[in-house]
mmCIF file of C-alpha atoms in Angstrom:
data_model
loop_
_atom_site.group_PDB
_atom_site.id
_atom_site.type_symbol
_atom_site.label_atom_id
_atom_site.label_comp_id
_atom_site.label_asym_id
_atom_site.label_seq_id
_atom_site.Cartn_x
_atom_site.Cartn_y
_atom_site.Cartn_z
ATOM 1 C CA MET A 1 -3.956 52.920 -1.765
ATOM 2 C CA LEU A 2 -4.900 50.394 -3.965
ATOM 3 C CA THR A 3 -1.369 49.661 -4.850
ATOM 4 C CA ARG A 4 -0.404 49.440 -1.225
ATOM 5 C CA LYS A 5 -3.315 46.798 -0.497
ATOM 6 C CA ILE A 6 -1.691 44.825 -3.387
ATOM 7 C CA THR A 7 1.727 44.764 -2.234
ATOM 8 C CA LEU A 8 0.303 43.799 1.455
ATOM 9 C CA LEU A 9 -1.701 40.968 0.012
ATOM 10 C CA LEU A 10 1.203 39.692 -1.666
ATOM 11 C CA LEU A 11 3.403 39.673 1.295
ATOM 12 C CA LEU A 12 0.531 38.037 3.323
ATOM 13 C CA PHE A 13 0.289 35.420 0.347
ATOM 14 C CA LEU A 14 4.119 34.988 0.400
ATOM 15 C CA ALA A 15 4.190 34.412 4.164
ATOM 16 C CA GLN A 16 1.573 31.485 4.083
ATOM 17 C CA SER A 17 3.369 29.916 1.364
ATOM 18 C CA ALA A 18 6.468 29.921 2.874
ATOM 19 C CA PHE A 19 5.486 27.073 4.963
ATOM 20 C CA SER A 20 4.344 25.095 2.158
ATOM 21 C CA GLN A 21 6.645 21.696 1.178
ATOM 22 C CA GLN A 22 9.744 22.813 -0.472
ATOM 23 C CA ASP A 23 11.423 20.701 -3.220
ATOM 24 C CA GLY A 24 14.656 22.856 -3.853
ATOM 25 C CA TYR A 25 15.946 26.366 -2.964
ATOM 26 C CA TRP A 26 16.980 29.856 -4.265
ATOM 27 C CA ASP A 27 20.709 29.543 -4.926
ATOM 28 C CA LYS A 28 21.494 33.064 -3.960
ATOM 29 C CA ASP A 29 25.374 32.160 -3.430
ATOM 30 C CA ARG A 30 25.353 31.827 -7.194
ATOM 31 C CA ALA A 31 23.001 34.663 -8.153
ATOM 32 C CA THR A 32 23.822 37.265 -10.555
ATOM 33 C CA THR A 33 24.384 40.976 -9.879
ATOM 34 C CA LYS A 34 26.099 43.101 -12.275
ATOM 35 C CA GLU A 35 26.025 47.026 -12.881
ATOM 36 C CA ILE A 36 26.573 47.347 -16.390
ATOM 37 C CA ILE A 37 28.030 50.937 -17.863
ATOM 38 C CA VAL A 38 25.969 50.941 -21.519
ATOM 39 C CA SER A 39 27.481 53.979 -23.723
ATOM 40 C CA ALA A 40 24.870 56.128 -25.578
ATOM 41 C CA GLY A 41 23.320 54.061 -28.496
ATOM 42 C CA GLU A 42 25.555 50.931 -27.705
ATOM 43 C CA LYS A 43 24.444 46.978 -27.777
ATOM 44 C CA ILE A 44 26.254 44.990 -25.305
ATOM 45 C CA ALA A 45 26.293 41.393 -23.978
ATOM 46 C CA VAL A 46 26.682 40.013 -20.313
ATOM 47 C CA LYS A 47 27.398 36.658 -19.401
ATOM 48 C CA THR A 48 25.473 35.235 -16.470
ATOM 49 C CA GLU A 49 27.259 33.620 -13.448
ATOM 50 C CA ASP A 50 27.266 29.775 -14.047
ATOM 51 C CA LEU A 51 23.698 28.293 -13.628
ATOM 52 C CA PRO A 52 23.768 25.441 -10.705
ATOM 53 C CA ILE A 53 23.054 21.912 -11.718
ATOM 54 C CA GLY A 54 19.669 21.236 -11.294
ATOM 55 C CA THR A 55 18.627 24.867 -12.111
ATOM 56 C CA THR A 56 14.838 24.511 -13.250
ATOM 57 C CA GLU A 57 13.725 28.154 -12.919
ATOM 58 C CA ILE A 58 15.327 31.538 -12.658
ATOM 59 C CA VAL A 59 13.676 34.876 -11.644
ATOM 60 C CA TYR A 60 15.465 37.832 -13.250
ATOM 61 C CA ARG A 61 15.334 41.628 -12.484
ATOM 62 C CA ILE A 62 16.670 44.519 -15.035
ATOM 63 C CA THR A 63 16.835 48.070 -13.605
ATOM 64 C CA ILE A 64 18.085 51.350 -15.043
ATOM 65 C CA LEU A 65 19.181 53.830 -12.671
ATOM 66 C CA ASP A 66 20.155 57.588 -13.036
ATOM 67 C CA GLU A 67 23.176 58.381 -11.866
ATOM 68 C CA ASN A 68 24.259 58.017 -8.220
ATOM 69 C CA GLN A 69 21.010 56.119 -7.822
ATOM 70 C CA GLN A 70 21.040 53.013 -5.545
ATOM 71 C CA MET A 71 18.742 49.811 -5.482
ATOM 72 C CA ALA A 72 16.247 49.517 -2.826
ATOM 73 C CA SER A 73 16.828 45.821 -2.103
ATOM 74 C CA SER A 74 18.500 43.237 -3.829
ATOM 75 C CA LEU A 75 16.221 40.458 -5.656
ATOM 76 C CA SER A 76 17.659 37.746 -3.475
ATOM 77 C CA SER A 77 16.677 39.202 -0.274
ATOM 78 C CA LEU A 78 12.974 39.693 -2.053
ATOM 79 C CA LEU A 79 12.953 36.024 -3.109
ATOM 80 C CA LYS A 80 13.575 34.914 0.299
ATOM 81 C CA ALA A 81 9.857 34.803 1.295
ATOM 82 C CA ILE A 82 9.187 32.609 -1.923
ATOM 83 C CA PRO A 83 9.180 29.158 -1.704
ATOM 84 C CA ASP A 84 9.076 26.674 -4.605
ATOM 85 C CA PRO A 85 8.119 28.604 -7.555
ATOM 86 C CA SER A 86 6.723 25.465 -9.905
ATOM 87 C CA GLY A 87 3.055 26.218 -9.073
ATOM 88 C CA ILE A 88 1.211 29.693 -8.844
ATOM 89 C CA SER A 89 -0.060 28.734 -5.498
ATOM 90 C CA GLN A 90 3.619 28.154 -4.382
ATOM 91 C CA GLY A 91 5.051 31.804 -4.900
ATOM 92 C CA ALA A 92 5.572 31.831 -8.956
ATOM 93 C CA ALA A 93 2.821 34.629 -9.352
ATOM 94 C CA GLY A 94 4.741 36.920 -6.813
ATOM 95 C CA ALA A 95 8.186 36.235 -8.741
ATOM 96 C CA VAL A 96 6.783 38.219 -11.539
ATOM 97 C CA PHE A 97 5.817 41.391 -9.415
ATOM 98 C CA LEU A 98 9.263 41.924 -8.121
ATOM 99 C CA THR A 99 10.289 44.930 -10.174
ATOM 100 C CA SER A 100 12.330 47.644 -8.756
ATOM 101 C CA LYS A 101 11.235 50.008 -6.216
ATOM 102 C CA ILE A 102 13.542 52.606 -8.053
ATOM 103 C CA SER A 103 14.247 53.011 -11.585
ATOM 104 C CA GLY A 104 15.425 56.047 -13.674
ATOM 105 C CA ASP A 105 13.871 57.759 -16.660
ATOM 106 C CA ASP A 106 16.143 56.091 -19.083
ATOM 107 C CA LYS A 107 15.264 52.714 -21.140
ATOM 108 C CA CYS A 108 16.636 49.931 -22.973
ATOM 109 C CA LYS A 109 15.654 47.038 -24.953
ATOM 110 C CA TYR A 110 17.159 43.749 -24.584
ATOM 111 C CA GLY A 111 17.388 40.084 -25.149
ATOM 112 C CA ILE A 112 18.305 36.418 -23.530
ATOM 113 C CA PHE A 113 20.327 34.246 -25.814
ATOM 114 C CA SER A 114 21.588 30.773 -24.750
ATOM 115 C CA SER A 115 24.617 30.671 -26.622
ATOM 116 C CA ASN A 116 27.770 32.978 -26.562
ATOM 117 C CA ALA A 117 27.545 32.988 -30.412
ATOM 118 C CA PHE A 118 24.229 33.982 -30.580
ATOM 119 C CA ALA A 119 24.861 36.947 -28.225
ATOM 120 C CA LYS A 120 27.966 38.099 -30.075
ATOM 121 C CA GLU A 121 25.572 38.287 -33.359
ATOM 122 C CA TYR A 122 23.060 40.679 -31.410
ATOM 123 C CA LYS A 123 26.050 42.425 -30.151
ATOM 124 C CA GLU A 124 27.760 43.271 -33.877
ATOM 125 C CA LYS A 125 25.032 42.744 -35.858
ATOM 126 C CA GLY A 126 21.776 43.634 -34.052
ATOM 127 C CA LYS A 127 20.737 40.271 -34.919
ATOM 128 C CA THR A 128 17.644 39.137 -32.411
ATOM 129 C CA ASP A 129 16.219 36.090 -34.269
ATOM 130 C CA ASN A 130 18.280 33.704 -32.047
ATOM 131 C CA ALA A 131 17.218 35.097 -29.122
ATOM 132 C CA CYS A 132 15.004 32.737 -26.911
ATOM 133 C CA LEU A 133 13.261 36.054 -25.468
ATOM 134 C CA PHE A 134 13.448 39.729 -27.029
ATOM 135 C CA GLN A 135 12.035 42.830 -25.289
ATOM 136 C CA ASN A 136 11.092 45.149 -28.420
ATOM 137 C CA THR A 137 9.867 47.781 -26.330
ATOM 138 C CA ALA A 138 11.927 49.702 -24.532
ATOM 139 C CA VAL A 139 11.525 49.438 -20.642
ATOM 140 C CA ASN A 140 13.248 51.331 -17.281
ATOM 141 C CA LYS A 141 12.277 48.211 -15.568
ATOM 142 C CA GLU A 142 11.560 44.361 -15.945
ATOM 143 C CA ALA A 143 11.042 41.511 -13.710
ATOM 144 C CA ARG A 144 10.328 37.972 -14.918
ATOM 145 C CA ARG A 145 10.462 34.218 -14.339
ATOM 146 C CA LEU A 146 11.687 31.707 -16.721
ATOM 147 C CA SER A 147 10.995 27.974 -16.338
ATOM 148 C CA ILE A 148 12.590 25.027 -17.783
ATOM 149 C CA ASP A 149 9.196 23.680 -19.193
ATOM 150 C CA LYS A 150 7.752 26.812 -20.293
ATOM 151 C CA SER A 151 10.769 28.736 -21.714
ATOM 152 C CA SER A 152 13.225 27.771 -24.740
ATOM 153 C CA CYS A 153 15.852 29.858 -22.662
ATOM 154 C CA LEU A 154 16.023 27.255 -20.219
ATOM 155 C CA LYS A 155 17.341 23.627 -20.970
ATOM 156 C CA THR A 156 18.381 20.881 -18.640
ATOM 157 C CA GLY A 157 21.994 21.352 -18.407
ATOM 158 C CA GLN A 158 22.056 24.843 -19.125
ATOM 159 C CA GLU A 159 25.424 26.603 -17.664
ATOM 160 C CA TYR A 160 24.949 30.158 -18.873
ATOM 161 C CA LEU A 161 22.731 32.467 -20.526
ATOM 162 C CA TRP A 162 23.763 35.619 -22.220
ATOM 163 C CA PHE A 163 21.722 39.225 -22.044
ATOM 164 C CA GLY A 164 22.244 41.713 -24.433
ATOM 165 C CA PHE A 165 21.237 45.476 -23.864
ATOM 166 C CA GLU A 166 20.747 48.332 -26.491
ATOM 167 C CA SER A 167 20.711 51.656 -24.726
ATOM 168 C CA MET A 168 17.763 53.876 -25.705
ATOM 169 C CA ASN A 169 19.778 56.949 -24.440
ATOM 170 C CA TRP A 170 21.318 58.303 -27.364
ATOM 171 C CA ILE A 171 23.331 61.048 -25.479
ATOM 172 C CA MET A 172 24.179 59.852 -21.969
ATOM 173 C CA LYS A 173 25.804 56.418 -20.560
ATOM 174 C CA GLN A 174 23.093 54.618 -19.020
ATOM 175 C CA LYS A 175 23.710 52.202 -15.426
ATOM 176 C CA ILE A 176 21.930 49.078 -15.846
ATOM 177 C CA VAL A 177 21.482 46.298 -12.813
ATOM 178 C CA LEU A 178 20.971 42.779 -13.881
ATOM 179 C CA GLU A 179 20.189 40.424 -11.173
ATOM 180 C CA ILE A 180 19.372 36.620 -11.995
ATOM 181 C CA VAL A 181 18.524 34.282 -8.935
ATOM 182 C CA PRO A 182 18.500 30.563 -9.804
ATOM 183 C CA TRP A 183 15.912 27.999 -8.484
ATOM 184 C CA VAL A 184 17.604 24.614 -8.095
ATOM 185 C CA ASP A 185 15.582 21.311 -7.707
ATOM 186 C CA ASN A 186 16.841 19.253 -4.937
ATOM 187 C CA ARG A 187 16.883 16.287 -6.806
ATOM 188 C CA LEU A 188 18.199 17.551 -10.112
ATOM 189 C CA SER A 189 20.753 19.158 -8.212
ATOM 190 C CA ARG A 190 22.649 15.781 -7.702
ATOM 191 C CA GLY A 191 22.614 15.726 -11.728
ATOM 192 C CA TRP A 192 20.169 13.148 -12.407
ATOM 193 C CA THR A 193 18.922 14.525 -15.490
ATOM 194 C CA LEU A 194 16.487 11.958 -17.726
ATOM 195 C CA GLU A 195 19.777 11.713 -19.997
ATOM 196 C CA ASN A 196 21.902 10.950 -17.401
ATOM 197 C CA ARG A 197 19.685 8.043 -15.911
ATOM 198 C CA GLN A 198 19.263 6.822 -19.245
ATOM 199 C CA THR A 199 23.107 6.635 -19.332
ATOM 200 C CA ILE A 200 23.343 4.615 -16.230
ATOM 201 C CA ILE A 201 20.340 2.115 -16.918
ATOM 202 C CA LYS A 202 22.258 1.322 -19.849
ATOM 203 C CA GLN A 203 25.268 0.300 -17.647
ATOM 204 C CA ILE A 204 23.263 -1.481 -15.404
ATOM 205 C CA LYS A 205 21.465 -3.543 -18.249
ATOM 206 C CA THR A 206 25.436 -4.707 -19.147
ATOM 207 C CA SER A 207 25.650 -6.080 -15.471
ATOM 208 C CA ASP A 208 26.025 -9.941 -15.005
ATOM 209 C CA LEU A 209 22.424 -10.634 -13.429
ATOM 210 C CA ALA A 210 21.022 -7.908 -15.937
ATOM 211 C CA LYS A 211 22.025 -9.930 -19.235
ATOM 212 C CA LYS A 212 20.849 -12.938 -18.143
ATOM 213 C CA MET A 213 17.345 -11.751 -18.028
ATOM 214 C CA LEU A 214 15.252 -11.501 -20.920
ATOM 215 C CA ASN A 215 13.432 -8.202 -19.084
ATOM 216 C CA SER A 216 15.281 -6.686 -16.557
ATOM 217 C CA ASP A 217 13.240 -3.173 -16.172
ATOM 218 C CA ASP A 218 12.430 -3.431 -12.688
ATOM 219 C CA PHE A 219 15.849 -4.761 -11.755
ATOM 220 C CA SER A 220 17.412 -1.905 -13.530
ATOM 221 C CA LEU A 221 15.463 0.747 -11.974
ATOM 222 C CA CYS A 222 15.624 -0.623 -8.539
ATOM 223 C CA ILE A 223 19.613 -0.152 -9.072
ATOM 224 C CA LEU A 224 18.918 3.165 -10.420
ATOM 225 C CA GLU A 225 17.013 4.533 -7.445
ATOM 226 C CA LYS A 226 19.262 3.242 -4.904
ATOM 227 C CA MET A 227 22.171 4.912 -6.664
ATOM 228 C CA GLN A 228 20.466 7.855 -7.194
ATOM 229 C CA LYS A 229 20.253 8.335 -3.264
ATOM 230 C CA ARG A 230 23.732 7.156 -2.970
ATOM 231 C CA TYR A 231 25.645 9.043 -5.380
ATOM 232 C CA LYS A 232 25.314 12.420 -7.190
ATOM 233 C CA PHE A 233 25.719 11.480 -10.882
ATOM 234 C CA GLN A 234 29.041 13.106 -11.244
ATOM 235 C CA GLU A 235 30.242 11.422 -8.229
ATOM 236 C CA PHE A 236 29.614 7.874 -9.283
ATOM 237 C CA GLN A 237 30.813 8.662 -12.630
ATOM 238 C CA ASN A 238 34.065 9.795 -11.269
ATOM 239 C CA LEU A 239 34.594 6.215 -9.615
ATOM 240 C CA MET A 240 37.212 3.664 -11.120
ATOM 241 C CA ALA A 241 35.683 1.056 -13.103
ATOM 242 C CA ILE A 242 36.324 -1.608 -10.651
ATOM 243 C CA GLU A 243 34.393 0.762 -8.209
ATOM 244 C CA LYS A 244 31.253 1.112 -10.411
ATOM 245 C CA ALA A 245 31.357 -2.593 -10.963
ATOM 246 C CA LYS A 246 31.027 -3.192 -6.884
ATOM 247 C CA ALA A 247 28.387 -0.612 -6.363
ATOM 248 C CA LEU A 248 26.385 -2.074 -9.242
ATOM 249 C CA LYS A 249 26.629 -5.496 -7.791
ATOM 250 C CA ASP A 250 26.149 -4.290 -4.032
ATOM 251 C CA PHE A 251 22.971 -2.621 -5.426
ATOM 252 C CA GLY A 252 21.896 -5.462 -7.221
ATOM 253 C CA ASN A 253 22.021 -7.770 -4.029
ATOM 254 C CA THR A 254 20.120 -5.241 -2.046
ATOM 255 C CA CYS A 255 17.617 -5.373 -4.685
ATOM 256 C CA LEU A 256 17.179 -8.914 -4.481
ATOM 257 C CA SER A 257 17.032 -9.407 -0.841
ATOM 258 C CA GLU A 258 14.519 -6.599 0.183
ATOM 259 C CA LYS A 259 11.319 -7.898 0.859
ATOM 260 C CA PRO A 260 8.080 -6.982 -0.067
ATOM 261 C CA ALA A 261 10.160 -4.859 -2.715
ATOM 262 C CA ASN A 262 12.250 -7.586 -4.401
ATOM 263 C CA LYS A 263 8.871 -9.423 -5.689
ATOM 264 C CA SER A 264 8.297 -8.153 -8.979
ATOM 265 C CA ILE A 265 12.110 -8.679 -9.454
ATOM 266 C CA LEU A 266 12.104 -12.530 -8.799
ATOM 267 C CA THR A 267 8.930 -12.816 -10.618
ATOM 268 C CA SER A 268 10.627 -11.464 -13.531
ATOM 269 C CA ILE A 269 13.515 -13.888 -13.115
ATOM 270 C CA ARG A 270 11.318 -16.836 -12.827
ATOM 271 C CA LEU A 271 9.400 -15.961 -15.792
ATOM 272 C CA ASP A 272 12.369 -15.777 -17.742
ATOM 273 C CA ALA A 273 13.788 -19.138 -16.392
ATOM 274 C CA MET A 274 10.902 -20.778 -17.496
ATOM 275 C CA GLN A 275 11.066 -19.503 -21.092
ATOM 276 C CA TYR A 276 14.250 -20.468 -21.388
ATOM 277 C CA PHE A 277 13.533 -23.668 -20.355
ATOM 278 C CA LYS A 278 10.539 -23.687 -22.916
ATOM 279 C CA ASN A 279 12.980 -22.564 -25.603
ATOM 280 C CA LYS A 280 15.022 -25.627 -24.530
ATOM 281 C CA LYS A 281 17.872 -22.929 -23.643
ATOM 282 C CA TYR A 282 18.491 -25.017 -20.376
ATOM 283 C CA GLU A 283 21.972 -23.767 -19.539
ATOM 284 C CA GLN A 284 20.631 -20.075 -19.341
ATOM 285 C CA ALA A 285 17.620 -21.203 -17.101
ATOM 286 C CA ILE A 286 19.586 -23.002 -14.641
ATOM 287 C CA ASP A 287 21.933 -20.183 -14.379
ATOM 288 C CA LEU A 288 19.609 -17.552 -13.882
ATOM 289 C CA LEU A 289 17.575 -19.271 -11.443
ATOM 290 C CA GLN A 290 20.659 -20.011 -9.216
ATOM 291 C CA THR A 291 22.094 -16.717 -9.592
ATOM 292 C CA GLY A 292 18.649 -14.503 -9.330
ATOM 293 C CA VAL A 293 17.025 -16.212 -6.810
ATOM 294 C CA ILE A 294 18.584 -19.368 -4.796
ATOM 295 C CA GLU A 295 22.255 -17.900 -4.477
ATOM 296 C CA ASN A 296 20.206 -14.811 -2.903
ATOM 297 C CA GLY A 297 18.563 -16.565 -0.576
ATOM 298 C CA ASN A 298 15.033 -16.129 -1.993
ATOM 299 C CA ALA A 299 14.317 -19.695 -3.042
ATOM 300 C CA THR A 300 10.900 -21.402 -2.526
ATOM 301 C CA VAL A 301 10.212 -25.304 -2.417
ATOM 302 C CA LEU A 302 8.722 -24.663 -6.181
ATOM 303 C CA ASP A 303 12.159 -22.783 -7.102
ATOM 304 C CA TYR A 304 13.918 -26.132 -6.554
ATOM 305 C CA ASN A 305 11.166 -28.046 -8.253
ATOM 306 C CA ALA A 306 12.033 -25.967 -11.452
ATOM 307 C CA LEU A 307 15.652 -25.903 -10.850
ATOM 308 C CA GLY A 308 15.510 -30.046 -10.451
ATOM 309 C CA GLN A 309 13.372 -30.024 -13.464
ATOM 310 C CA TYR A 310 15.827 -27.796 -15.758
ATOM 311 C CA TYR A 311 18.612 -30.415 -14.675
ATOM 312 C CA LEU A 312 16.253 -33.146 -15.523
ATOM 313 C CA TYR A 313 15.880 -32.211 -19.072
ATOM 314 C CA SER A 314 19.579 -31.273 -19.034
ATOM 315 C CA LYS A 315 20.291 -34.894 -18.414
ATOM 316 C CA GLN A 316 22.064 -33.766 -15.412
ATOM 317 C CA PHE A 317 20.504 -36.453 -13.312
ATOM 318 C CA ASP A 318 22.400 -36.456 -10.087
ATOM 319 C CA LYS A 319 22.134 -32.444 -9.779
ATOM 320 C CA ALA A 320 18.593 -32.471 -10.352
ATOM 321 C CA LEU A 321 18.007 -35.435 -7.788
ATOM 322 C CA LYS A 322 20.007 -32.793 -5.233
ATOM 323 C CA ALA A 323 18.019 -29.956 -6.030
ATOM 324 C CA LEU A 324 14.782 -31.818 -5.628
ATOM 325 C CA LYS A 325 15.945 -33.386 -2.058
ATOM 326 C CA GLU A 326 16.552 -29.839 -0.996
ATOM 327 C CA GLY A 327 13.028 -28.660 -1.929
ATOM 328 C CA GLU A 328 11.891 -31.676 -0.420
ATOM 329 C CA SER A 329 13.618 -30.952 2.852
ATOM 330 C CA ARG A 330 11.925 -27.579 2.777
ATOM 331 C CA ASP A 331 8.411 -29.234 2.325
ATOM 332 C CA GLU A 332 8.266 -33.142 1.661
ATOM 333 C CA SER A 333 3.888 -32.468 1.242
ATOM 334 C CA GLU A 334 4.551 -30.657 -2.210
ATOM 335 C CA LEU A 335 4.089 -33.648 -4.750
ATOM 336 C CA LEU A 336 5.265 -31.811 -7.735
ATOM 337 C CA ILE A 337 8.781 -32.433 -6.003
ATOM 338 C CA GLN A 338 7.876 -35.984 -5.405
ATOM 339 C CA LEU A 339 6.885 -36.718 -9.029
ATOM 340 C CA ASN A 340 10.093 -35.151 -10.607
ATOM 341 C CA MET A 341 11.931 -37.034 -8.220
ATOM 342 C CA ALA A 342 10.130 -40.204 -9.605
ATOM 343 C CA HIS A 343 11.202 -39.008 -13.212
ATOM 344 C CA VAL A 344 14.852 -38.629 -12.126
ATOM 345 C CA TYR A 345 14.642 -42.270 -10.952
ATOM 346 C CA LEU A 346 13.023 -43.793 -13.532
ATOM 347 C CA LEU A 347 15.665 -41.967 -16.378
ATOM 348 C CA LYS A 348 18.327 -42.819 -13.965
ATOM 349 C CA GLY A 349 17.318 -46.755 -14.376
ATOM 350 C CA ASP A 350 16.063 -46.901 -11.128
ATOM 351 C CA TYR A 351 12.796 -48.371 -11.552
ATOM 352 C CA LYS A 352 12.133 -49.736 -7.926
ATOM 353 C CA LYS A 353 12.646 -46.093 -6.686
ATOM 354 C CA ALA A 354 10.352 -44.509 -8.863
ATOM 355 C CA LYS A 355 7.488 -47.116 -8.675
ATOM 356 C CA GLU A 356 7.626 -46.613 -4.850
ATOM 357 C CA ILE A 357 7.022 -43.208 -5.095
ATOM 358 C CA HIS A 358 4.178 -43.500 -7.662
ATOM 359 C CA LYS A 359 2.680 -46.262 -5.898
ATOM 360 C CA LYS A 360 2.360 -43.803 -2.217
ATOM 361 C CA TYR A 361 1.089 -40.531 -4.152
ATOM 362 C CA LYS A 362 -1.095 -42.059 -7.069
ATOM 363 C CA GLY A 363 -4.444 -41.701 -5.189
ATOM 364 C CA GLN A 364 -3.487 -38.038 -4.792
ATOM 365 C CA ASN A 365 -3.684 -34.807 -6.541
ATOM 366 C CA VAL A 366 -0.216 -32.812 -7.446
ATOM 367 C CA THR A 367 -2.700 -29.516 -7.590
ATOM 368 C CA THR A 368 -6.484 -28.665 -6.772
ATOM 369 C CA THR A 369 -7.195 -29.817 -10.061
ATOM 370 C CA LEU A 370 -4.468 -32.058 -11.649
ATOM 371 C CA SER A 371 -4.415 -35.682 -10.453
ATOM 372 C CA TRP A 372 -0.972 -37.498 -9.956
ATOM 373 C CA LYS A 373 -1.815 -39.788 -12.700
ATOM 374 C CA ALA A 374 -2.671 -37.053 -15.348
ATOM 375 C CA LYS A 375 0.304 -35.047 -14.708
ATOM 376 C CA THR A 376 2.812 -38.157 -15.134
ATOM 377 C CA GLN A 377 0.981 -38.722 -18.305
ATOM 378 C CA PHE A 378 1.602 -34.880 -19.280
ATOM 379 C CA ASP A 379 5.379 -35.175 -18.341
ATOM 380 C CA PHE A 380 5.823 -38.317 -19.967
ATOM 381 C CA GLU A 381 4.607 -37.031 -23.429
ATOM 382 C CA ASP A 382 6.851 -33.739 -22.947
ATOM 383 C CA LEU A 383 10.044 -35.591 -22.195
ATOM 384 C CA LYS A 384 9.330 -37.936 -24.982
ATOM 385 C CA LYS A 385 9.146 -34.790 -27.509
ATOM 386 C CA ALA A 386 12.234 -33.620 -25.591
ATOM 387 C CA GLY A 387 14.003 -36.757 -27.087
ATOM 388 C CA PHE A 388 13.712 -39.288 -23.562
ATOM 389 C CA VAL A 389 13.156 -42.902 -24.641
ATOM 390 C CA ASN A 390 12.567 -45.281 -22.001
ATOM 391 C CA ASP A 391 10.528 -48.352 -21.788
ATOM 392 C CA ASP A 392 9.689 -47.925 -18.238
ATOM 393 C CA PHE A 393 7.254 -44.850 -19.221
ATOM 394 C CA ASP A 394 4.573 -47.380 -20.007
ATOM 395 C CA ARG A 395 5.310 -49.887 -17.104
ATOM 396 C CA ILE A 396 4.525 -46.728 -14.808
ATOM 397 C CA LEU A 397 1.146 -45.871 -16.585
ATOM 398 C CA LYS A 398 0.357 -49.316 -16.106
ATOM 399 C CA LEU A 399 1.083 -49.244 -12.564
ATOM 400 C CA LEU A 400 -1.431 -45.993 -12.130
ATOM 401 C CA GLU A 401 -4.169 -48.134 -13.792
ATOM 402 C CA ASP A 402 -4.295 -50.334 -11.440
#
C-alpha cells in the first residue's frame, strides 16, 4: 500500500512539474537501448550511442532479465513526464526512482568509463581504477541520474560513455538491458560551450574596430551574443573566411547602432580615444573616434568637439575646423566648440577671427563652473606643453582681462 501511495504522489508531482519552464528536452531519438547477452562470469564493455551536443544530464537504467522476460515500459516513455532535470523541484528526484517494473534474480556489477581505453582495461584486466562510477555491489536493477556539474562521467563535449558489466551468474548467460536517455540543454545544443565562446571572443578581438580599442570587452560580448542567436557554433565555423569577416562586421555595426544597448560600448570608445589623446597618440584617437562613433551616426556635439581637438593637436587645422563647424551646426551654443574654433584660427594665424570669438563669449562660462577665461588659460598652458608656440596667446589673455 505504501509503495502505491509513493508512486501516486510521484506521478502527481511529475504531472505538475511538466508545466514548469523547460530549458531543454529529453532526446529520445538519440537514446541508447541495448539488450546485452553476457556469458557466465564474463566481463564486457558496451559503448553508448553518441551523446548529443549540449548534453548536461543523462538518466540510465540497467535491468537484468530472466529468460523470455520483457521490459514493462521503456525509460524514454517514463521520462516524458519529467521536464528540466536541473533542480530537485523539476524532476531530478523522480528520475532516480525510474527502476524497472520487472527484473530477474540474476545480478551483475557494473562500471562507467569515459574512454574506450579505460573500458578495454576493465574488460581485459578487470581494472576499475579509471571508472568514473563503479557499482561493486551486485544488483539486478539500477537507475541513476548523472549531471555534468556533479559527476566526472559527463564533461562538456563528451561524445560517448562506455558501460562495463560483470556477470555474477557463473553457470548461465545473462540478459542485461541498458537504457540511457540524454537531457539536452537548448542553449548548449547550439554548440556554444565556454571553450567555444572563448574561441570566438578571440576572433572578435582581432576585428578592425576591436583592435583599435583599448578595452573591447563590451563590444566583443555584444557581437558574441548576436552570433549565438544567429548561428550554431559549428555553422559559424563552417563559413568561409570572408563570410566570417562580413558577419563580424555586420554584427559589430548592429551593436553600435542599437540604442540604448550601444551606450556602454560608445562610452568605452570615447574613453579609449581620450586616453590615446592624453598619451599623444593623436592618429589612434582620431581613427577610433571616427570609426567607432562618428561613421556610425552616433556622434554628439561633444564628439565633434573632441575630434576637432584631436586634429588641432596633430596640427591638422583645416580638418579641425571642419569637425568643429559640424559640431557648431548641431549646437552653436556649445562654447567648448566655440573656444576650440578660436584656438584653431589663432594657430592658423588668423588673430582677427580668434579675437572676435573671444570678445563675444569672454563673459560666459563654458561649463556650469568653468569660465571662458579660465578655460582659455588652461588650454593655452596645455598647448604650450604640447609644443605650440604663439605670441598671440598673451594678446588673447590680455584681451580677456579688459
